[in-house]
Structures are given as C-alpha cells and as structure tokens.
C-alpha cells in the first residue's frame, strides 16, 4: 500500500512556469491521495495549464495510452507534463511521452500492507522523496541494480547492467532520455543526492493517524 | 617526497596495486611490494575486488605504512553504510593512511558471496563529498569532529566507456565532490585514450592511465566480452595466442610497455594493475623506460 503527498510547493510552482499538461491518477484512491490540495494548486495556476486529464490507475499502461490519445494535441502544446500519482504512474507517462519532460507532482511513501494491481515492468520503491524529476521519469532506485542517485557506475557493458546481461543499465536509459530532451545538464547541475531513509519513519512510521486526519 | 606532494607538483607518478589474499598470509605480497620501493610511488590496495571476500584493504594499507611504503586505500560503497564508511576513513587516518581512492564498487552478485546484501547507501560521489566534509572537520550531518583528517582523495574514470559522456559528467561531479586525482580503467588503445585526454584536459586534474597485464588470449577475450569499457584489440589477442606458455609474461610485458610509452606523454602517471603478476611489474617499468 502507499500514500502520496504533494512535493514541496516551491518546486511545484517552478514546474507550473513551464506550461504544463496535468495528469491526475485516481486509482488506489482508497489509500491516500492529496486531492483537495491538488485541486487548490490547479485552481491557483489555471492560466498556466494547457489541459488536465483524470484517469483511473495510470499504472495500466495500455489503458493510459488509449485514454491519453485524445489529449495528444494538448500534451504536444505543453512545455512539460506534471503527473500527480505514485512513482509508477509517473514512469508510465514518461514512457508514453518520450519526447516530453515528465515531472512528478507527488512524493510516494510506503505504507504497510498488500499493494499493487498487476505485474509491472516499472517499479516504485515508495521512498518518499521522488527523484524522477532529475532523471527523465526513469527511477534510479528501481531501474539501477545499485539504486545509485548520482550517475552511472563503471559496470555497464553495451548498455546492459553488470548484474544481468538481460537488464538495461538504468543510468544509460536516464542519460539517453535526458539527452533526447536536451536536459543532460539536469544531472550535471543537480546537487549531490543522498537518500534519507529516515523520511519514511518521520512521515509515517511512528504515527499513521495523521494520514486519516489529512 | 610523498605521493600527494609529487602528484600535486605536477611530476609523473607510478602506482601499482596489491590485491590482499583470501586468508591471512600477506607476507609474500608485502615482500613483492618492497622490491618495488623507489620505483613505484604508491600502492593501491583493493577493497574485496570483484566482490570476493578477502583480507581487508585498511589492514593491508597499515602493513604497507609499517614497511615504509605508501598505500592508496581503496574504499567502496558495496559493503558499508555511511556510518561505517565515515568511521573507516577516520580509522585510516589514525593508522597513517593519507591517500584514498573512492569507488562505488561491484555488485555482490559478481563475487563469491552472491547472496550478500548490496549496501550502496552512498555512491562514489556522495562518499567523496562525505570524505571532503570529514577533512573540514564535519561528519555528514554537520557534527563537529575532534581533529581533522587529511587525505588526498582520488577516484576512477573509464576513458573507453561507450557512451563516454555520462563518464565525463560523473568525472566532473567527482572533482566537485573533492577528487584530486584519477586512475583509469585499463587502456588498450592509445588513440582513444588521447581523445579522452583532449576532452578532460580542461578539468586540470592529474590522470593516471591504467594498465592491466594480459595473461592470456583467453583473458583478453573474456574482458572484451564481460568487462565494461575494455576493448583489447585483435593484434594483442593474436600476440598472446601465438606466444608459448613460458613466453606469455614476456609478450605481456612487451604489450604493456608499448602502451605505456604511447600514454606517458598524454597523462601525468601510470597505474599498473598486475592482477597476480606483481613479479613482472619491474620488467614492465624497465621496458617502458622508467
């Protein structure tokens, strides 16, 4: 199970300056999704948005692909796509819109209990500090066998991971995606990223009641 | 003159490598290192190379210090979290170790304990940053240290990686995080190394070109197939294949010397990784004109 929370407002507002198309996911809604806060944010920034799509279960790639087809022009006209969903949803949209910068509007947190609907290639570790905005919508934690945050290790050969020749090097995918978007400077300029394992405990571990309160 | 002073004054440096044994019999490796005193400026000590459980780098580095040899402590992020990594850096300093080479490390599944938990709490860049912080008297969360360690921090780069650009981006980030010198993956093509050097000249940081001694044609083919950024040209594979078993070390030394002669005008040093053929390092140096 998982919950999502809005990313910090400053970061989000900067993304709204890039003429975004908005995609909201309403699957897994019974767990927690900051619906009111998202609506508030969208209302405040209405003039900057090229369009909004609302889908159930973005993680179902085929469904999302068909559903988003009718928004093709609006997505094309946008500068970026901001996705309000868990990390899997963001990655599905990044995959479906390879020519667009796809940004996460939420951080995804782990919540004890059963999760998931279907078998998926894409994965979200629910780390609570979504890195997808630095990595072209490809998760460095789940796509890299070492979960490296600051770039490729020296182990990839012909684009494949040292752990398994069947597995793509996640960082090479990230590099190619960013290069295609002319965003390779994002990796170059981002600060040194270090994962904060306490974040999950701070937010959820000691007191889950506040989720319901929100 | 110590390694740090020599490399920072722009002089040409030569490093070699010691792989600690699987077990406790270290005397042979230390004796071999002693024969290179005066010829090699410092010795890298590998940290469970290829994820194979062995005697530790830290202890071996200290034994080198005791024999008047200068170690380069290799530290990887594979086995320790940020607490242990920072602590081991402090330990290294009090044990007289002044050079550290920071690496991400191979995944445990490549080694002899594939069941082990991969740690990778930090990576080469965040560990360099942490080490730089310690040198400034602070741990990773900003707590004050009692006394500051001093290190010459180094890192690795793979000049033959394809694509090369992610390597260069990461190299630049390593420099920003505190790397003061680089040792490279094994080079077998001087031309592509020259191309790499032309790109990274602007960083103005000493680079030691890597040499791995070929032991056989089979080893060369294996590396071409499995090891990232290694491409042994067919001519060297043929030379090794044609040599009789007794002649292989001689041919291997000849190849290494040819590469070193090609590289030495391009970079500020050579890093020789003998991988068990430590005894042939003196002939490599001699044949290369050192």
XYZ file of C-alpha atoms in Angstrom:
504
model
C 0.000 0.000 0.000
C 1.119 3.528 -0.485
C 0.220 7.128 0.043
C 1.158 10.161 -1.979
C 1.881 13.674 -0.762
C 2.400 16.841 -2.742
C 6.017 17.764 -3.436
C 7.183 20.990 -1.839
C 5.363 23.985 -3.193
C 8.380 25.917 -4.458
C 9.457 23.032 -6.660
C 5.904 22.582 -7.958
C 5.417 26.251 -8.729
C 8.618 26.273 -10.781
C 7.165 23.402 -12.871
C 3.956 25.353 -13.437
C 6.002 28.063 -15.146
C 6.760 25.567 -17.940
C 3.213 25.470 -19.436
C 2.242 22.085 -18.041
C -0.296 19.499 -19.061
C -1.677 17.853 -15.905
C -2.420 14.176 -15.393
C -4.116 13.034 -12.197
C -4.455 9.418 -11.170
C -7.476 8.332 -9.185
C -6.602 4.692 -8.728
C -5.556 3.450 -5.266
C -7.619 6.362 -4.015
C -8.838 4.486 -1.011
C -5.341 4.712 0.451
C -4.499 8.403 0.316
C -4.230 10.955 -2.421
C -3.968 14.700 -1.692
C -6.942 15.510 -3.906
C -8.023 18.786 -2.298
C -4.515 20.185 -2.276
C -4.028 19.300 -5.936
C -7.318 20.967 -6.916
C -6.337 24.066 -4.962
C -2.967 24.193 -6.682
C -4.503 23.716 -10.131
C -7.033 26.453 -9.484
C -4.327 28.910 -8.402
C -2.385 28.178 -11.586
C -5.251 27.666 -14.009
C -3.981 30.161 -16.581
C -0.651 28.351 -16.974
C -2.082 24.911 -17.715
C -2.663 23.553 -21.243
C -5.042 20.815 -20.120
C -5.977 18.309 -17.426
C -6.651 14.589 -17.705
C -8.012 12.454 -14.915
C -7.501 8.693 -15.114
C -8.047 5.640 -13.000
C -4.956 3.512 -12.499
C -2.292 5.177 -14.627
C -0.145 2.115 -13.949
C -2.176 0.191 -16.557
C -0.042 1.263 -19.484
C -2.319 0.103 -22.327
C -5.331 1.832 -20.830
C -3.394 5.033 -20.193
C -2.077 5.020 -23.747
C -5.572 4.755 -25.261
C -7.056 7.256 -22.866
C -4.354 9.869 -23.385
C -4.599 9.657 -27.192
C -7.452 12.158 -27.170
C -5.255 14.676 -25.306
C -2.485 14.382 -27.903
C -2.677 17.973 -29.093
C -2.859 19.471 -25.595
C 0.127 17.422 -24.496
C 2.004 18.454 -27.610
C 1.320 22.123 -26.875
C 2.555 21.823 -23.302
C 6.092 22.507 -22.090
C 6.090 19.713 -19.522
C 3.715 17.069 -18.192
C 3.127 17.063 -14.437
C 1.764 13.802 -13.077
C 0.017 13.516 -9.729
C 0.257 9.825 -8.911
C 2.592 7.308 -7.335
C 6.043 6.793 -8.867
C 4.846 4.014 -11.161
C 2.242 6.300 -12.755
C 4.875 8.973 -13.427
C 7.161 6.405 -15.036
C 4.360 5.055 -17.239
C 3.636 8.565 -18.538
C 7.357 9.227 -19.064
C 7.481 6.063 -21.145
C 4.369 7.021 -23.128
C 5.600 10.576 -23.769
C 9.279 10.055 -24.637
C 9.574 13.481 -26.234
C 8.306 15.345 -23.157
C 9.815 16.233 -19.833
C 7.542 14.388 -17.397
C 7.615 15.565 -13.783
C 6.329 14.054 -10.567
C 3.936 16.247 -8.594
C 3.943 13.936 -5.587
C 6.309 12.006 -3.376
C 5.281 8.412 -2.783
C 5.527 6.877 0.667
C 5.486 3.274 1.671
C 2.601 2.071 3.782
C 2.488 -1.391 5.338
C 0.186 -3.879 3.733
C -0.718 -5.503 0.448
C -0.112 -3.458 -2.667
C -0.296 -3.484 -6.410
C -2.786 -4.491 -9.035
C -0.894 -6.176 -11.799
C 2.522 -7.337 -12.921
C 4.588 -4.298 -13.936
C 7.984 -3.653 -15.501
C 8.149 -0.313 -13.775
C 8.518 -0.085 -10.048
C 8.319 2.478 -7.276
C 10.102 1.826 -4.006
C 7.960 4.447 -2.285
C 10.999 6.212 -0.863
C 9.117 9.408 -0.021
C 11.470 11.689 -1.978
C 10.682 11.077 -5.643
C 13.826 11.518 -7.809
C 12.032 11.211 -11.149
C 12.279 14.944 -11.792
C 16.078 14.656 -12.019
C 16.098 11.546 -14.155
C 13.732 11.970 -17.078
C 10.982 9.956 -15.411
C 13.098 6.796 -15.052
C 13.581 5.771 -11.428
C 17.268 5.498 -10.428
C 16.342 3.487 -7.341
C 14.428 0.737 -9.093
C 15.973 0.829 -12.598
C 19.597 0.709 -11.298
C 20.630 -2.514 -9.551
C 22.611 -0.463 -7.034
C 19.990 2.270 -6.663
C 22.610 4.912 -7.456
C 21.422 8.510 -7.323
C 24.347 10.438 -8.812
C 25.022 8.752 -12.118
C 26.207 5.605 -13.840
C 28.715 3.274 -12.177
C 31.509 1.781 -14.279
C 29.856 -1.599 -14.630
C 27.610 -1.333 -17.680
C 28.669 -3.065 -20.891
C 26.857 -2.445 -24.187
C 24.071 -0.724 -22.263
C 23.491 -3.707 -20.000
C 23.914 -3.980 -16.234
C 26.843 -5.882 -14.692
C 24.332 -7.867 -12.631
C 22.413 -9.350 -15.544
C 23.010 -9.074 -19.293
C 19.262 -9.062 -19.851
C 18.847 -5.959 -17.715
C 19.265 -2.484 -19.205
C 21.590 -0.127 -17.356
C 19.107 2.242 -15.723
C 21.520 5.168 -15.822
C 22.204 4.683 -19.503
C 18.443 4.850 -20.116
C 18.311 8.003 -17.987
C 21.227 9.548 -19.868
C 19.692 8.798 -23.267
C 16.283 10.086 -22.213
C 17.711 13.340 -20.833
C 19.969 13.747 -23.856
C 16.951 13.319 -26.162
C 15.149 16.028 -24.206
C 18.318 18.177 -24.254
C 18.216 18.049 -20.469
C 21.532 16.285 -19.770
C 22.541 19.325 -17.743
C 19.979 18.297 -15.127
C 22.302 15.505 -13.968
C 25.354 17.704 -14.312
C 23.895 20.518 -12.253
C 21.905 18.644 -9.644
C 23.392 18.693 -6.172
C 24.875 15.510 -4.706
C 21.828 13.381 -3.905
C 21.847 11.239 -0.780
C 18.856 9.161 0.182
C 17.181 9.906 3.503
C 15.944 6.633 4.953
C 14.520 8.411 7.976
C 11.988 10.261 5.883
C 9.564 7.350 5.825
C 9.835 6.993 9.599
C 9.347 10.709 10.125
C 6.287 10.847 7.950
C 4.595 7.586 8.710
C 6.407 5.140 10.878
C 5.529 6.436 14.316
C 2.061 7.740 13.759
C -0.176 6.745 10.907
C -3.228 8.509 12.315
C -2.363 11.836 10.768
C -2.836 10.384 7.278
C -6.500 9.884 8.045
C -6.696 13.345 9.594
C -5.432 14.941 6.408
C 58.676 13.174 -1.489
C 55.302 11.684 -0.671
C 52.726 10.747 -3.300
C 50.441 13.734 -2.643
C 53.264 16.274 -2.955
C 54.677 14.624 -6.027
C 51.373 14.436 -7.898
C 50.353 17.932 -6.874
C 53.642 19.394 -8.005
C 52.909 18.074 -11.479
C 55.519 15.294 -11.512
C 54.952 11.998 -13.298
C 53.848 9.273 -10.858
C 53.662 5.497 -10.988
C 51.262 3.458 -8.898
C 50.723 -0.254 -8.694
C 48.230 -2.446 -6.933
C 48.107 -5.080 -4.226
C 45.198 -7.499 -4.016
C 45.104 -8.812 -0.431
C 44.903 -12.620 -0.176
C 41.876 -14.689 0.671
C 43.173 -15.561 4.088
C 45.876 -14.187 6.324
C 49.138 -14.951 4.548
C 50.104 -11.458 3.458
C 53.878 -11.645 3.811
C 54.527 -12.638 0.182
C 52.543 -9.708 -1.195
C 54.330 -7.286 1.136
C 57.764 -8.625 0.145
C 56.902 -8.244 -3.528
C 55.809 -4.656 -2.869
C 59.078 -3.979 -1.046
C 61.064 -4.937 -4.134
C 59.357 -2.025 -5.914
C 60.389 0.556 -3.319
C 61.691 3.637 -5.089
C 60.227 2.530 -8.413
C 56.556 2.804 -7.558
C 55.265 5.913 -5.772
C 52.245 4.317 -4.106
C 50.298 1.058 -3.947
C 46.554 0.815 -4.319
C 45.106 -1.813 -2.035
C 41.879 -3.253 -3.408
C 38.724 -3.492 -1.294
C 37.345 -7.012 -1.839
C 37.970 -6.694 -5.567
C 35.232 -8.124 -7.792
C 33.140 -8.623 -4.625
C 35.292 -11.562 -3.496
C 35.701 -11.839 0.298
C 39.367 -11.267 1.224
C 41.667 -9.705 3.792
C 40.760 -6.054 4.163
C 42.227 -3.029 2.454
C 42.556 -0.998 5.651
C 44.726 -3.548 7.485
C 46.867 -4.174 4.408
C 47.377 -0.424 3.916
C 48.619 -0.152 7.519
C 51.090 -3.011 6.952
C 52.457 -1.114 3.945
C 52.860 2.035 6.069
C 54.842 -0.003 8.611
C 57.232 -1.067 5.854
C 57.756 2.459 4.656
C 55.606 2.043 1.546
C 52.852 4.443 0.673
C 49.354 2.975 0.299
C 46.277 4.214 -1.548
C 43.310 2.959 0.455
C 40.570 1.785 -1.927
C 37.161 2.122 -0.351
C 33.906 1.015 -1.980
C 30.258 1.607 -1.095
C 29.230 -2.015 -1.584
C 29.540 -3.313 1.983
C 29.198 -0.428 4.423
C 26.632 2.220 5.170
C 27.506 5.881 5.767
C 28.295 5.307 9.461
C 30.867 2.597 8.748
C 32.369 4.373 5.729
C 32.991 7.608 7.629
C 34.347 5.682 10.595
C 36.723 3.668 8.406
C 38.024 6.887 6.867
C 38.796 8.223 10.348
C 40.426 4.880 11.206
C 42.532 5.070 8.062
C 43.821 8.482 9.043
C 44.901 7.468 12.552
C 46.629 4.441 11.032
C 48.813 6.743 8.927
C 46.969 6.341 5.621
C 46.848 9.546 3.593
C 45.627 8.556 0.120
C 42.113 7.286 -0.521
C 40.600 6.053 -3.767
C 36.814 6.189 -3.650
C 34.741 3.788 -5.755
C 31.111 2.729 -5.937
C 32.125 -0.932 -6.068
C 30.939 -4.008 -7.939
C 27.589 -5.574 -7.146
C 27.904 -8.558 -4.735
C 26.361 -10.966 -7.268
C 29.613 -10.755 -9.270
C 31.651 -12.219 -6.427
C 31.892 -15.335 -4.287
C 29.120 -14.348 -1.850
C 26.326 -13.526 -4.311
C 23.762 -13.998 -1.528
C 25.053 -10.901 0.321
C 23.004 -7.759 0.848
C 24.152 -4.987 -1.505
C 24.519 -1.825 0.584
C 25.219 1.170 -1.701
C 23.909 3.559 0.952
C 26.313 6.080 -0.634
C 27.959 6.103 -4.055
C 31.370 7.286 -5.226
C 30.219 10.901 -5.418
C 28.421 11.104 -2.083
C 31.312 9.287 -0.380
C 33.820 11.759 -1.857
C 31.638 14.549 -0.512
C 31.494 12.881 2.904
C 35.304 12.475 2.935
C 35.734 16.128 1.992
C 33.415 17.021 4.867
C 35.497 14.991 7.328
C 38.595 16.880 6.152
C 36.745 20.080 7.003
C 36.041 18.733 10.485
C 32.393 17.778 9.999
C 30.560 14.495 9.625
C 27.772 14.034 7.079
C 25.116 15.579 9.305
C 27.307 18.513 10.311
C 28.514 17.374 13.724
C 31.976 18.631 14.691
C 34.907 16.220 14.749
C 37.689 16.340 17.304
C 40.644 16.926 14.986
C 40.502 16.767 11.205
C 41.845 14.011 8.976
C 43.814 14.979 5.862
C 43.605 12.933 2.717
C 44.483 13.090 -0.928
C 41.222 11.871 -2.455
C 41.161 10.069 -5.753
C 38.539 8.496 -7.993
C 38.252 6.390 -11.125
C 37.082 7.028 -14.661
C 36.647 4.796 -17.680
C 38.047 6.504 -20.802
C 36.844 3.755 -23.158
C 33.240 3.725 -21.935
C 30.585 3.868 -24.609
C 28.790 6.253 -24.355
C 31.601 8.361 -22.886
C 29.609 11.452 -21.963
C 27.991 10.060 -18.767
C 31.520 9.183 -17.564
C 32.691 12.730 -18.189
C 29.643 14.194 -16.419
C 30.315 11.937 -13.444
C 34.028 12.747 -13.501
C 33.226 16.433 -13.234
C 30.902 15.749 -10.308
C 33.634 13.729 -8.613
C 36.015 16.662 -8.976
C 33.425 18.991 -7.467
C 32.998 16.499 -4.602
C 36.742 16.549 -3.840
C 38.600 14.143 -6.152
C 42.169 15.422 -6.688
C 43.437 12.673 -8.988
C 42.037 9.939 -11.227
C 43.127 6.442 -12.081
C 41.590 4.964 -15.207
C 40.226 1.608 -16.250
C 42.708 -0.430 -18.314
C 43.704 1.211 -21.592
C 44.471 -0.862 -24.693
C 44.020 1.799 -27.337
C 46.283 4.842 -27.075
C 44.361 6.701 -29.781
C 41.032 6.603 -27.926
C 42.848 7.478 -24.693
C 44.257 10.545 -26.404
C 40.759 11.521 -27.495
C 39.575 11.189 -23.881
C 42.515 13.238 -22.586
C 41.704 16.016 -25.039
C 38.171 16.203 -23.620
C 39.168 16.188 -19.921
C 42.247 18.432 -20.167
C 40.023 21.349 -19.182
C 39.475 19.851 -15.703
C 43.161 20.281 -14.952
C 43.352 17.270 -12.642
C 46.115 14.615 -12.682
C 45.156 11.415 -14.509
C 46.988 8.107 -14.201
C 46.423 5.849 -17.203
C 45.519 2.285 -16.268
C 47.462 -0.803 -17.374
C 46.230 -4.345 -16.817
C 48.763 -7.029 -17.710
C 47.292 -9.517 -20.166
C 47.908 -13.070 -19.014
C 46.499 -14.942 -21.991
C 44.388 -14.568 -25.121
C 41.513 -16.130 -23.178
C 41.690 -13.430 -20.510
C 41.635 -10.727 -23.191
C 38.586 -12.244 -24.855
C 36.854 -12.626 -21.503
C 37.437 -8.965 -20.660
C 36.220 -7.863 -24.088
C 33.032 -9.773 -23.532
C 32.370 -9.046 -19.872
C 34.253 -6.045 -18.567
C 32.872 -2.562 -19.071
C 34.930 -0.260 -21.240
C 37.633 -2.785 -22.074
C 38.406 -3.466 -25.677
C 41.627 -5.376 -26.262
C 42.499 -5.042 -29.960
C 42.823 -8.207 -32.050
C 46.557 -7.637 -32.601
C 47.271 -8.021 -28.862
C 44.987 -11.048 -28.609
C 46.902 -12.622 -31.521
C 50.278 -11.834 -29.903
C 49.170 -13.536 -26.686
C 47.669 -16.502 -28.563
C 50.859 -17.066 -30.558
C 53.158 -16.931 -27.520
C 54.068 -20.218 -25.841
C 53.031 -20.509 -22.191
C 56.571 -19.693 -20.993
C 56.789 -16.675 -23.280
C 53.432 -15.154 -22.292
C 54.816 -12.948 -19.469
C 57.466 -11.590 -21.850
C 54.888 -10.771 -24.539
C 52.529 -9.304 -21.944
C 55.303 -7.042 -20.638
C 56.094 -6.008 -24.216
C 52.443 -5.031 -24.839
C 52.231 -3.119 -21.557
C 55.462 -1.265 -22.305
C 54.221 -0.321 -25.776
C 51.012 1.104 -24.276
C 52.866 2.959 -21.509
C 55.273 4.550 -23.985
C 52.273 5.701 -26.022
C 50.448 7.060 -22.978
C 53.154 8.693 -20.932
C 53.258 11.879 -22.930
C 49.494 12.236 -22.648
C 48.845 11.943 -18.908
C 50.505 12.532 -15.550
C 51.082 8.971 -14.466
C 50.584 5.263 -14.904
C 48.618 2.892 -12.713
C 49.623 -0.756 -13.170
C 47.133 -3.448 -12.146
C 49.118 -6.703 -12.285
C 46.265 -8.959 -11.017
C 48.586 -11.590 -9.571
C 51.553 -10.877 -11.858
C 53.176 -8.459 -9.416
C 56.565 -10.051 -10.051
C 56.530 -8.789 -13.646
C 55.994 -5.133 -12.680
C 59.768 -4.357 -12.546
C 60.239 -5.558 -16.135
C 57.217 -3.532 -17.272
C 58.788 -0.409 -15.756
C 62.197 -1.189 -17.192
C 60.864 -1.907 -20.689
C 58.860 1.324 -20.546
C 61.991 3.331 -19.845
C 61.479 4.080 -16.137
